[in-house]
Coordinates of C-alpha atoms and ligand atoms in Angstrom, one line a residue:
X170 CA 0.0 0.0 0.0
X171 CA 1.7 3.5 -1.0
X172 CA 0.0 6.5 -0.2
X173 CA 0.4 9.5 -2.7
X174 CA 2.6 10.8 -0.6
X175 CA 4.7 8.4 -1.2
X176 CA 5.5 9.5 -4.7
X177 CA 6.8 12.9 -4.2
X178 CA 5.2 15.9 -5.9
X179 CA 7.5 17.2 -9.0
X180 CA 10.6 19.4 -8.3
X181 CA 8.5 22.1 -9.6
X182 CA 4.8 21.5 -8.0
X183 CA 5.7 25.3 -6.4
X184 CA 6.5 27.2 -9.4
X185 CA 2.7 26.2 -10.0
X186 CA 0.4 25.3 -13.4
X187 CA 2.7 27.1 -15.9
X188 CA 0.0 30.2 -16.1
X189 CA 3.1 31.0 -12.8
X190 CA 0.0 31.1 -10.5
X191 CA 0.3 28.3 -7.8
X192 CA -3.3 26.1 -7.5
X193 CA -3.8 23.8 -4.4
X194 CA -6.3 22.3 -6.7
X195 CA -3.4 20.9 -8.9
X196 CA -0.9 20.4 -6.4
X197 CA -2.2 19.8 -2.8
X198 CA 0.5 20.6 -0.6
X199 CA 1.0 17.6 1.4
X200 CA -0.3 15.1 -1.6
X201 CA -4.2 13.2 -0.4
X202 CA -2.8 11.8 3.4
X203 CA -5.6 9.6 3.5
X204 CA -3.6 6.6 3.2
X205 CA -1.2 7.2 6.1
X206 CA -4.1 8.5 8.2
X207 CA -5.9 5.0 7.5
X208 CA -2.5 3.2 8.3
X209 CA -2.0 5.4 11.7
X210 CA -5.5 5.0 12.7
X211 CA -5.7 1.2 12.2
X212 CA -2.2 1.0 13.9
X213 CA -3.9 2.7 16.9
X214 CA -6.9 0.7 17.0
X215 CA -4.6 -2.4 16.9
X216 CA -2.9 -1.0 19.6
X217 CA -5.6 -0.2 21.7
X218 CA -6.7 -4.1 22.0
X219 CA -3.1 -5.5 21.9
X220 CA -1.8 -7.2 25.0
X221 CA 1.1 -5.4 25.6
X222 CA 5.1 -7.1 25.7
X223 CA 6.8 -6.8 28.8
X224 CA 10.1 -7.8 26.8
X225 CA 9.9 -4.3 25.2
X226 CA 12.9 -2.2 26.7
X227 CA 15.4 0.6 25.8
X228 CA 17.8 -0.2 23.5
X229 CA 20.8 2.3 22.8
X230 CA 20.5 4.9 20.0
X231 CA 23.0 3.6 18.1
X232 CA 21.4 0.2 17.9
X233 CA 18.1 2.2 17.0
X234 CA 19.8 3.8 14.2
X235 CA 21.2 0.7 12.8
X236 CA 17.8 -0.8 13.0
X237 CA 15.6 2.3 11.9
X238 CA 17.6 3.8 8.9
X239 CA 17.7 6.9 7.6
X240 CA 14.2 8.6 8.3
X241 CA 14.9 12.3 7.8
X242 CA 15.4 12.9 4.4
X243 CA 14.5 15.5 1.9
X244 CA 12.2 13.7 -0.2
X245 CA 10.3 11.7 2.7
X246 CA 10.2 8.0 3.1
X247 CA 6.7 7.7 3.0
X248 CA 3.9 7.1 5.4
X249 CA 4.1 3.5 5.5
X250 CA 7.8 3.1 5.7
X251 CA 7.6 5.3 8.9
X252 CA 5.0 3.4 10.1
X253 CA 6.9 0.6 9.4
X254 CA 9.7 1.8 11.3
X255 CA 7.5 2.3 14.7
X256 CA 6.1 -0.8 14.7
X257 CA 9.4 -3.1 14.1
X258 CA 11.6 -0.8 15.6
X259 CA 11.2 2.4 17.9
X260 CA 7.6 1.3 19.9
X261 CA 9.2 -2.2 21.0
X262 CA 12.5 -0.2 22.5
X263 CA 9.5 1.6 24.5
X264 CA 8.6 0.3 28.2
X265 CA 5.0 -1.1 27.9
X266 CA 3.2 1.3 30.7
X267 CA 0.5 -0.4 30.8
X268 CA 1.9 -4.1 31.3
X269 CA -0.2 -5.4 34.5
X270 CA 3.1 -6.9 35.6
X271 CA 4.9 -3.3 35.2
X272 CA 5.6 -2.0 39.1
X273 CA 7.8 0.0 38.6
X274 CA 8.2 3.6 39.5
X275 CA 4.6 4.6 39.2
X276 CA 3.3 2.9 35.7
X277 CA 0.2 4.4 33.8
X278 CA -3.0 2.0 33.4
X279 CA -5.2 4.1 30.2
X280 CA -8.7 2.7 29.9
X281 CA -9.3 1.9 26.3
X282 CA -12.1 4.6 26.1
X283 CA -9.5 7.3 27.2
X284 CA -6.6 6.2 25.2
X285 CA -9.0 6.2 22.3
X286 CA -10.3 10.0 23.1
X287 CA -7.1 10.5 22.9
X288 CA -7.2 10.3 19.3
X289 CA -10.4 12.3 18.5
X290 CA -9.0 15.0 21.5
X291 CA -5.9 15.2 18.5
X292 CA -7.7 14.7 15.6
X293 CA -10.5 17.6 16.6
X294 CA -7.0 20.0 17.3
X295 CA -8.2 22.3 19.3
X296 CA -6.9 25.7 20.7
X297 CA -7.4 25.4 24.4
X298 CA -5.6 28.3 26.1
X299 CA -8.5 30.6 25.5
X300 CA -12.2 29.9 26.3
X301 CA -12.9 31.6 22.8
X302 CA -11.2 29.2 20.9
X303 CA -11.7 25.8 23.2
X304 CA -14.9 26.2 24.9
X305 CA -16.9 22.8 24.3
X306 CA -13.6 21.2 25.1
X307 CA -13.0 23.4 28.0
X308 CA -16.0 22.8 29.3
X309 CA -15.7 19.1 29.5
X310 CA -12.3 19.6 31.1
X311 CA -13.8 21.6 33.6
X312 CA -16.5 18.5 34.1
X313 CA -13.6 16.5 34.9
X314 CA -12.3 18.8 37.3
X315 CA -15.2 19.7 39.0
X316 CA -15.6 15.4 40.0
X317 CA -12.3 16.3 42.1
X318 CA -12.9 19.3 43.4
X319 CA -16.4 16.9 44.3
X320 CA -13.7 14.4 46.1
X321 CA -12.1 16.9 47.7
X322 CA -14.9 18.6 49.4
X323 CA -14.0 22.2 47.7
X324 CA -17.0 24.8 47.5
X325 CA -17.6 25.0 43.8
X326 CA -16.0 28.1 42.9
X327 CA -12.7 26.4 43.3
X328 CA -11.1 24.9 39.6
X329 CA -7.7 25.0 37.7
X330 CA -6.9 23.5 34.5
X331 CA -5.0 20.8 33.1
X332 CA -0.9 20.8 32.9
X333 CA 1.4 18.1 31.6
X334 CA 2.4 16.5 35.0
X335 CA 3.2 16.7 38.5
X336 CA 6.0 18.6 37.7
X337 CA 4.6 21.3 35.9
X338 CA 1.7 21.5 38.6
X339 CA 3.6 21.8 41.2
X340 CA 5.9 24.8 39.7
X341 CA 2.5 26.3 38.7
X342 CA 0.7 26.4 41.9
X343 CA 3.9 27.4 44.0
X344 CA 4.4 29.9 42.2
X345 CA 0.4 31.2 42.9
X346 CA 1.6 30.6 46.4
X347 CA 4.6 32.7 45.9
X348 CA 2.8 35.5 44.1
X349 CA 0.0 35.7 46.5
X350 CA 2.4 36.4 49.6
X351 CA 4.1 38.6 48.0
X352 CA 0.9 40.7 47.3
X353 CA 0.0 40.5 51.2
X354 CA 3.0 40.9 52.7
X355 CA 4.3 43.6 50.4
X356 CA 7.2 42.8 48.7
X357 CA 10.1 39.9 48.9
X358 CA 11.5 40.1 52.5
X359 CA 14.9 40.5 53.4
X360 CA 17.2 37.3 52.9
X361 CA 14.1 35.6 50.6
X362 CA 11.0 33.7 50.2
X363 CA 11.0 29.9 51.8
X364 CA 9.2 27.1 51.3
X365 CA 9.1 24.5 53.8
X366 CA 8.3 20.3 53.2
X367 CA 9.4 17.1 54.6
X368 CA 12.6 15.0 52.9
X369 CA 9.7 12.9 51.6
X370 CA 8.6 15.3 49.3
X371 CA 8.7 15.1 46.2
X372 CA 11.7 15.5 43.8
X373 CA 10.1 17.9 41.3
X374 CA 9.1 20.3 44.8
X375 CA 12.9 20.9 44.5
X376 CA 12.6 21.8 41.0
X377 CA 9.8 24.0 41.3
X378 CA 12.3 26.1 44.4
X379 CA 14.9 26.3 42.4
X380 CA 12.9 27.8 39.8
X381 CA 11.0 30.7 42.1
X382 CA 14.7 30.7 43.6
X383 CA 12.8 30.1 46.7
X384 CA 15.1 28.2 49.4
X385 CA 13.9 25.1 50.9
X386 CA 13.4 24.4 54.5
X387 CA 13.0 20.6 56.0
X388 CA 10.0 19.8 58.1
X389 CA 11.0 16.5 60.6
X390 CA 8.7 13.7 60.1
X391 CA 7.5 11.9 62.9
X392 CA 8.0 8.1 63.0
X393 CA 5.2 6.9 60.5
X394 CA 7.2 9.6 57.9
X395 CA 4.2 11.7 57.7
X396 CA 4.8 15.9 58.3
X397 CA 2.8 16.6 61.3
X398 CA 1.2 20.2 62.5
X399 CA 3.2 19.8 65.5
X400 CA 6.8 19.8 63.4
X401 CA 5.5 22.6 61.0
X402 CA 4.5 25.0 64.3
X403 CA 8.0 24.5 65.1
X404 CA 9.9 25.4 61.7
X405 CA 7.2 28.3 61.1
X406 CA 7.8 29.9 64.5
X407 CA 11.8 30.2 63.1
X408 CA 10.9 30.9 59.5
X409 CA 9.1 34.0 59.0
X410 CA 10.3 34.1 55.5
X411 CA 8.4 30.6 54.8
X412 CA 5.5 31.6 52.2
X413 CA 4.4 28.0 51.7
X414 CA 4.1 24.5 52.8
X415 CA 4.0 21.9 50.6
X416 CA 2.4 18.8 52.2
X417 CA 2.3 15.3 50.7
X418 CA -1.0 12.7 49.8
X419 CA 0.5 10.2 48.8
X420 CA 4.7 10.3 48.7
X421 CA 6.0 8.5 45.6
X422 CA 8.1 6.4 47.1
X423 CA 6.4 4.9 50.1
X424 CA 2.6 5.8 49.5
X425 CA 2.5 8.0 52.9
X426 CA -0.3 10.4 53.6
X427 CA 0.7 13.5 55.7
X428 CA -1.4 14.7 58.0
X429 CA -3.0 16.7 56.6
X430 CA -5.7 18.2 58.8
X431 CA -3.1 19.2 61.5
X432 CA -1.1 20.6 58.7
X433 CA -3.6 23.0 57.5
X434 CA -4.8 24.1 60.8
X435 CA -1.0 25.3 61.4
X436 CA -0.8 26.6 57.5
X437 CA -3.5 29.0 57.7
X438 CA -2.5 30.3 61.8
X439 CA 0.6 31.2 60.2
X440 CA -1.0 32.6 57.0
X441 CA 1.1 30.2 55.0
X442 CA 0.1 28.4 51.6
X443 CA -1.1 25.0 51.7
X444 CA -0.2 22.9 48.7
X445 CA -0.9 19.2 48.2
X446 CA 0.8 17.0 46.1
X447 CA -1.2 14.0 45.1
X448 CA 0.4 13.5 41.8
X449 CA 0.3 9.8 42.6
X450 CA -2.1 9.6 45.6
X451 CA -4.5 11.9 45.4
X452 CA -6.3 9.2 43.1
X453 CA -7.2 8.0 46.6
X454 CA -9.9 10.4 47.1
X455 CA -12.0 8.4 45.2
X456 CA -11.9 5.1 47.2
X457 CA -13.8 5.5 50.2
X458 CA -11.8 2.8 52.3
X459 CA -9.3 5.4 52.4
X460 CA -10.5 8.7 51.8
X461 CA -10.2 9.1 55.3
X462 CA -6.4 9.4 55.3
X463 CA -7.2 12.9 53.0
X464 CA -9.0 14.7 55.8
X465 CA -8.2 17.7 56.0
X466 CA -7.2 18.2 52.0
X467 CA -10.3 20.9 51.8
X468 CA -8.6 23.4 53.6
X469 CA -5.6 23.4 51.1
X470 CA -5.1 26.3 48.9
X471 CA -3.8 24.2 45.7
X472 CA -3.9 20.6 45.0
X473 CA -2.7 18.6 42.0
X474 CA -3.4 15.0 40.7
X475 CA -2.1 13.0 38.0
X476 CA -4.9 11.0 36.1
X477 CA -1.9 9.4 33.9
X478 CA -0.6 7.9 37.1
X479 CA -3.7 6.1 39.2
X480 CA -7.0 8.0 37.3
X481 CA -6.3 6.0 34.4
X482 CA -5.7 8.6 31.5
X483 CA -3.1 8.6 28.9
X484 CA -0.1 10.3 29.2
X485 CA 0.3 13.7 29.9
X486 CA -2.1 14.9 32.4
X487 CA -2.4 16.3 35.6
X488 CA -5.2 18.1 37.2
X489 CA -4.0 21.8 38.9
X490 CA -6.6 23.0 41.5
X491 CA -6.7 25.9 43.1
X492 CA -9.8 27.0 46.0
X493 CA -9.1 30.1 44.7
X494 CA -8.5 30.4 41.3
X495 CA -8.8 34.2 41.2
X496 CA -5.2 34.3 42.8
X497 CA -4.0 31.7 40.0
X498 CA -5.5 34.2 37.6
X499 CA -3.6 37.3 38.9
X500 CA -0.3 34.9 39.1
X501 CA -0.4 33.2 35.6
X502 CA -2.4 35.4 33.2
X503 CA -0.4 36.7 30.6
X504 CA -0.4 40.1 29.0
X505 CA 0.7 41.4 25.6
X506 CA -1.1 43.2 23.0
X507 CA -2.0 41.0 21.0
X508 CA -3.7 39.2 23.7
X509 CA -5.3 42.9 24.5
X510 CA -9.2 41.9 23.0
X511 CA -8.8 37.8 24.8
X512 CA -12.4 38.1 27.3
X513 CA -10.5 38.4 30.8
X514 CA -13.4 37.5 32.6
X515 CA -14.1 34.0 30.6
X516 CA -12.7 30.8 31.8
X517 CA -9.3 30.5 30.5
X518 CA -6.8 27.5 31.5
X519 CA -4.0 29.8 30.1
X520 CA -4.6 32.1 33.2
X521 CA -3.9 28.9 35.7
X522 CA -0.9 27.8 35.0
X523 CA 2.6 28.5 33.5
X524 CA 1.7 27.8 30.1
X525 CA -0.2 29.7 27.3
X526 CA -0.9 27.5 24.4
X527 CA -2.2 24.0 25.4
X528 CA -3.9 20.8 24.7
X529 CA -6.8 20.0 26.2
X530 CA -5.5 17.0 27.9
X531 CA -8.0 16.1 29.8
X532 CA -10.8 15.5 27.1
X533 CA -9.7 11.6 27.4
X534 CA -10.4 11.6 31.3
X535 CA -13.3 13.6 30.5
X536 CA -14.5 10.9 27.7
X537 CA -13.7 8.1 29.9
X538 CA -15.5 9.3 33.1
X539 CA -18.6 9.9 31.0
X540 CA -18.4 6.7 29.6
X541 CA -17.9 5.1 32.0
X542 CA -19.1 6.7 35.4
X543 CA -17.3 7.1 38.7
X544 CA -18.5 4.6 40.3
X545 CA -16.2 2.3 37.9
X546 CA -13.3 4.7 38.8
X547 CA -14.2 4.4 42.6
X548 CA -13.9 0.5 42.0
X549 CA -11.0 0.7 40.0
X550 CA -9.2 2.5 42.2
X551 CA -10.4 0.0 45.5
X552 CA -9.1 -2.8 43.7
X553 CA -5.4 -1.7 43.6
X554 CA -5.8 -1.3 47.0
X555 CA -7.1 -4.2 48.0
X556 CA -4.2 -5.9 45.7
X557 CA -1.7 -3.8 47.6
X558 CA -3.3 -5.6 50.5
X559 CA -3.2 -8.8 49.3
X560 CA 0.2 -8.6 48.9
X561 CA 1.4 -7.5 51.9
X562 CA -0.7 -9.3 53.5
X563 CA 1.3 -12.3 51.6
X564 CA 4.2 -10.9 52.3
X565 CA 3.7 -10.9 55.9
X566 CA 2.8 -14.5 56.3
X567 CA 5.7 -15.8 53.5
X568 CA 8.3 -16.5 55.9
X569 CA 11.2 -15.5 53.8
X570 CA 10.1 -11.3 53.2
X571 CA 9.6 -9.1 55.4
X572 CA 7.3 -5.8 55.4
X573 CA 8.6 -3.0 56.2
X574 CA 6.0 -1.3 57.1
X575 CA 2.0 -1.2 56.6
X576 CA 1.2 0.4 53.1
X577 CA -1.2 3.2 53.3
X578 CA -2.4 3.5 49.7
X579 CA -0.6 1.1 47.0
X580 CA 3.0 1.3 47.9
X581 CA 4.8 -1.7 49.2
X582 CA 7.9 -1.9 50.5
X583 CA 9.4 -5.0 51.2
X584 CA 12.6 -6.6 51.8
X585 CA 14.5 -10.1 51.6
X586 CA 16.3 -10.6 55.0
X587 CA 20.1 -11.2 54.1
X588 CA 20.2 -9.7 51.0
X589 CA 22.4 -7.0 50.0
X590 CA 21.9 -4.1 47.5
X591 CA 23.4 -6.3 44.9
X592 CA 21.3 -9.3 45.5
X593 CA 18.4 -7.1 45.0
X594 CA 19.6 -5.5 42.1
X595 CA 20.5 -8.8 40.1
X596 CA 17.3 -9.9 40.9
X597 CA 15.0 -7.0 39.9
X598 CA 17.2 -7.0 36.2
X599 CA 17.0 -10.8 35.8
X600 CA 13.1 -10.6 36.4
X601 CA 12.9 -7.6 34.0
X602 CA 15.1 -9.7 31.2
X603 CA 13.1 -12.4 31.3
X604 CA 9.6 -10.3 31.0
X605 CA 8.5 -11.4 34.1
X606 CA 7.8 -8.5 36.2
X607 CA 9.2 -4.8 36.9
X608 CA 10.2 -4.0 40.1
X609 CA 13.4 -1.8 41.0
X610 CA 15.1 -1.7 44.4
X611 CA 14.5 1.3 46.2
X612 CA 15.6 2.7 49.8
X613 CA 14.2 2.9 53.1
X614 CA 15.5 5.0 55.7
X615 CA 19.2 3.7 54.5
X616 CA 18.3 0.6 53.7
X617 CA 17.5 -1.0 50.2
X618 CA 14.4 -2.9 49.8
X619 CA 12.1 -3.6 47.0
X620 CA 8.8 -1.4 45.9
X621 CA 5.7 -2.1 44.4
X622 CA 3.3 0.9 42.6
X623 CA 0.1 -0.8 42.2
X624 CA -2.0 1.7 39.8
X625 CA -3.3 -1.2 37.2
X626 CA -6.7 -3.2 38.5
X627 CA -5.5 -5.8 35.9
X628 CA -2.8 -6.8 37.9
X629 CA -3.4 -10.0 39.8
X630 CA -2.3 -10.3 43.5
X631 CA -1.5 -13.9 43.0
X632 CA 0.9 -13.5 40.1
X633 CA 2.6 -11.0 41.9
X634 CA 2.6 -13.6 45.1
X635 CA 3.8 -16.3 43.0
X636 CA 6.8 -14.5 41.6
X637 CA 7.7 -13.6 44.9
X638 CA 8.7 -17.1 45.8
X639 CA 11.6 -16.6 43.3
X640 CA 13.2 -14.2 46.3
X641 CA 13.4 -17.0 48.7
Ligands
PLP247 C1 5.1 11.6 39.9 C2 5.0 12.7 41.0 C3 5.3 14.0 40.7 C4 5.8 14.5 39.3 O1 4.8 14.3 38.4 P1 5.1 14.2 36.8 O2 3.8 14.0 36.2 O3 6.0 13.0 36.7 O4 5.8 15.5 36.5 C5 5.1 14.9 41.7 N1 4.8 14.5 42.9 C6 4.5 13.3 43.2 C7 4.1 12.9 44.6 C8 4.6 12.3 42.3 O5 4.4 11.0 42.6

């Protein structure tokens, strides 16, 4: 199958018909595409149904290039040679995300319905930065968002928008935080801003300082690892300069809620910005077996989630809310003049965030929610808890691992008695060669032990179990 635009257009297609006037009529720019679109579309829907291989892994760039060719080239290689070169090449050096067996990190679990929305949100292309250019698609963003602000018991005035990741929400709403101190305590003080979290925050927090070149202050856990009110009264009492705390729901790599009620109580006697990070956790909200834990999250001034982590969207999405988005809006909105005659007062995600021109990435959560309902997200999100309990609960009675401590969402950490950080290590990469499972060593208060991420309800407590026994 070759599509037309496989057979380049003549040297000459821009010098036009001979009459020297240029017609798209006789010379379409980009040749009739319909042939690759039918060859990327099927490709997707294939895709979309395909069990995924857990064999698929990074392979180094020079062994891509051997493999994949020349692709770049003046003339084109054609639709179906590209396509050609995905599929046999570039998608299976790719780490399958969605592989039930894939626990590493924190993996991605898509519903078909999203990943497929994922496709119309691209094919329809739209604009949505601006409420006049992205309204129906804003609007069903702003659906999405409003189920969370739901969860996390915000009056309905709060709402955000959507930005690529954790990362990006996280810079986004600290910066709001920033901003909005600066407003009310007139100016930067003398010696700089500070923003105060617990080692167990995470990573991208650090980014986000060094960004608002905002220095960073360490709250002391207490023994469960969680940042307590108590500890925060102490560091804000010394740190007048702190303009925000960022608390955790959900750290990354041990699943730990902070406490979050205490926290805010001391935030907001202090005067001091509340963020939460639930990039991973904050799926939790949903699942009323531990929505508990999040008590407290309503009196935050920001939160963010991730859908592409636990909320079972593609990648990239996270949800940035703010209980007051007016003081996002006087943060984030940008001004220039050709932006002079944008409606101010309309709902623009460009005002929310650190971004102007954007996707609307959450259309596919959106799509998928409406398909499906939440009550099939509430369950969705119970059953990688209850997995997370089956296996430490099997962990617990296995006689050769030990627990190290109870998981509070879907972490596990676990560890072979005897082993050292090499054992571990050779284990975790033979398991991983042989397509068997994911897993990667992490640490523990010094020590290495092994972590599970359980975000897919596909994946089966007793295959996990079963592998297990290879540890003993
Ligand atoms: C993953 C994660 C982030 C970063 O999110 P990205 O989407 O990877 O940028 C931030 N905070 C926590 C707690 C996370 O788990």
């Amino acid at each position: 199958m070759t599509a037309t635009h496989d057979t380049p257009p003549p040297a000459d297609a821009h010098s036009g018909d001979g009459t020297g006037i240029h017609t798209l009529e006789t010379h379409p720019v980009w040749g009739d595409e319909s042939e690759i679109v039918d060859l990327a579309v099927d490709w997707a829907a294939r895709r979309v149904v395909r069990h995924t291989d857990p064999l698929a892994t990074a392979r180094p760039a020079s062994e891509l290039a051997a493999a994949a060719g020349r692709t770049i080239t003046p003339r084109g290689i054609g639709g179906a040679a590209a396509l050609d070169v995905f599929d046999r090449v570039l998608e299976p050096a790719t780490r399958s995300q969605d592989d039930p067996l894939n626990l590493a990190y924190i993996a991605s679990a898509p519903t078909r319905a999203a990943i497929a929305f994922d496709l119309v949100t691209s094919s329809a292309n739209i604009f949505g930065g601006l409420w006049e250019a992205g309204a129906g698609g804003i609007f069903a963003e702003n659906e999405a968002l409003a189920w969370i602000v739901g969860l996390l018991g915000w009056p309905d005035t709060a709402g955000g928008c959507f930005v690529s990741g954790g990362t990006s929400g996280n810079l986004s709403a600290l910066m709001t935080a920033r901003e909005t101190a600066k407003a009310r305590r007139g100016g930067r003080p003398a010696g700089g801003w500070e923003l105060a979290c617990t080692e167990h925050a995470h990573s991208s927090i650090h980014s986000a300082a060094k960004a608002l070149d905002v220095d960073v202050v360490d709250v002391p856990t207490d023994a469960r690892g969680h940042l307590t009110g108590r500890e925060l009264r102490s560091v804000l009492e010394r740190h007048p300069n702190v303009f925000g705390v960022v608390a955790s729901a959900g750290t990354t790599n041990e699943g730990l809620v902070d406490d979050l009620e205490d926290v805010a109580e001391v935030a907001r006697e202090f005067g001091v910005w509340l963020h939460v990070d639930g990039a991973y956790g904050g799926a939790g909200l949903a699942a009323p077996s531990v929505r508990g834990l999040f008590a407290g999250i309503e009196n935050a001034d920001s939160v963010i989630v991730d859908p592409h982590k636990w909320l079972f969207a593609p990648y990239d999405c996270c949800a940035l809310l703010y209980r007051d988005p007016e003081l996002a809006r006087a943060t984030h909105a940008q001004h220039a003049s050709y932006l002079d005659h944008v409606d101010r007062e309309a709902w623009n995600p460009s005002d929310f965030a650190l971004h102007l021109t954007r996707r609307v990435r959450g259309l596919p959560l959106w799509f998928s929610l409406a398909s499906h309902g939440t009550d099939r997200y509430r369950d969705a999100v119970e059953l990688s808890l209850e997995t997370s309990k089956a296996v430490a609960d099997g962990i617990r009675e296995s006689g050769h691992l030990r627990l190290v401590r109870e998981p509070e969402l879907s972490v596990v950490l676990f560890e072979r008695p005897g082993w050292e950080p090499a054992d571990y290590a050779e284990w975790s990469h033979r398991m991983a060669a042989a397509g068997t499972m994911l897993c990667i060593p992490t640490t523990w208060r010094g020590r290495t032990v092994l972590r599970f991420a359980f975000v897919n309800p596909q994946t089966d407590p007793k295959w996990v179990l079963e592998i297990l026994e290879t540890l003993r």
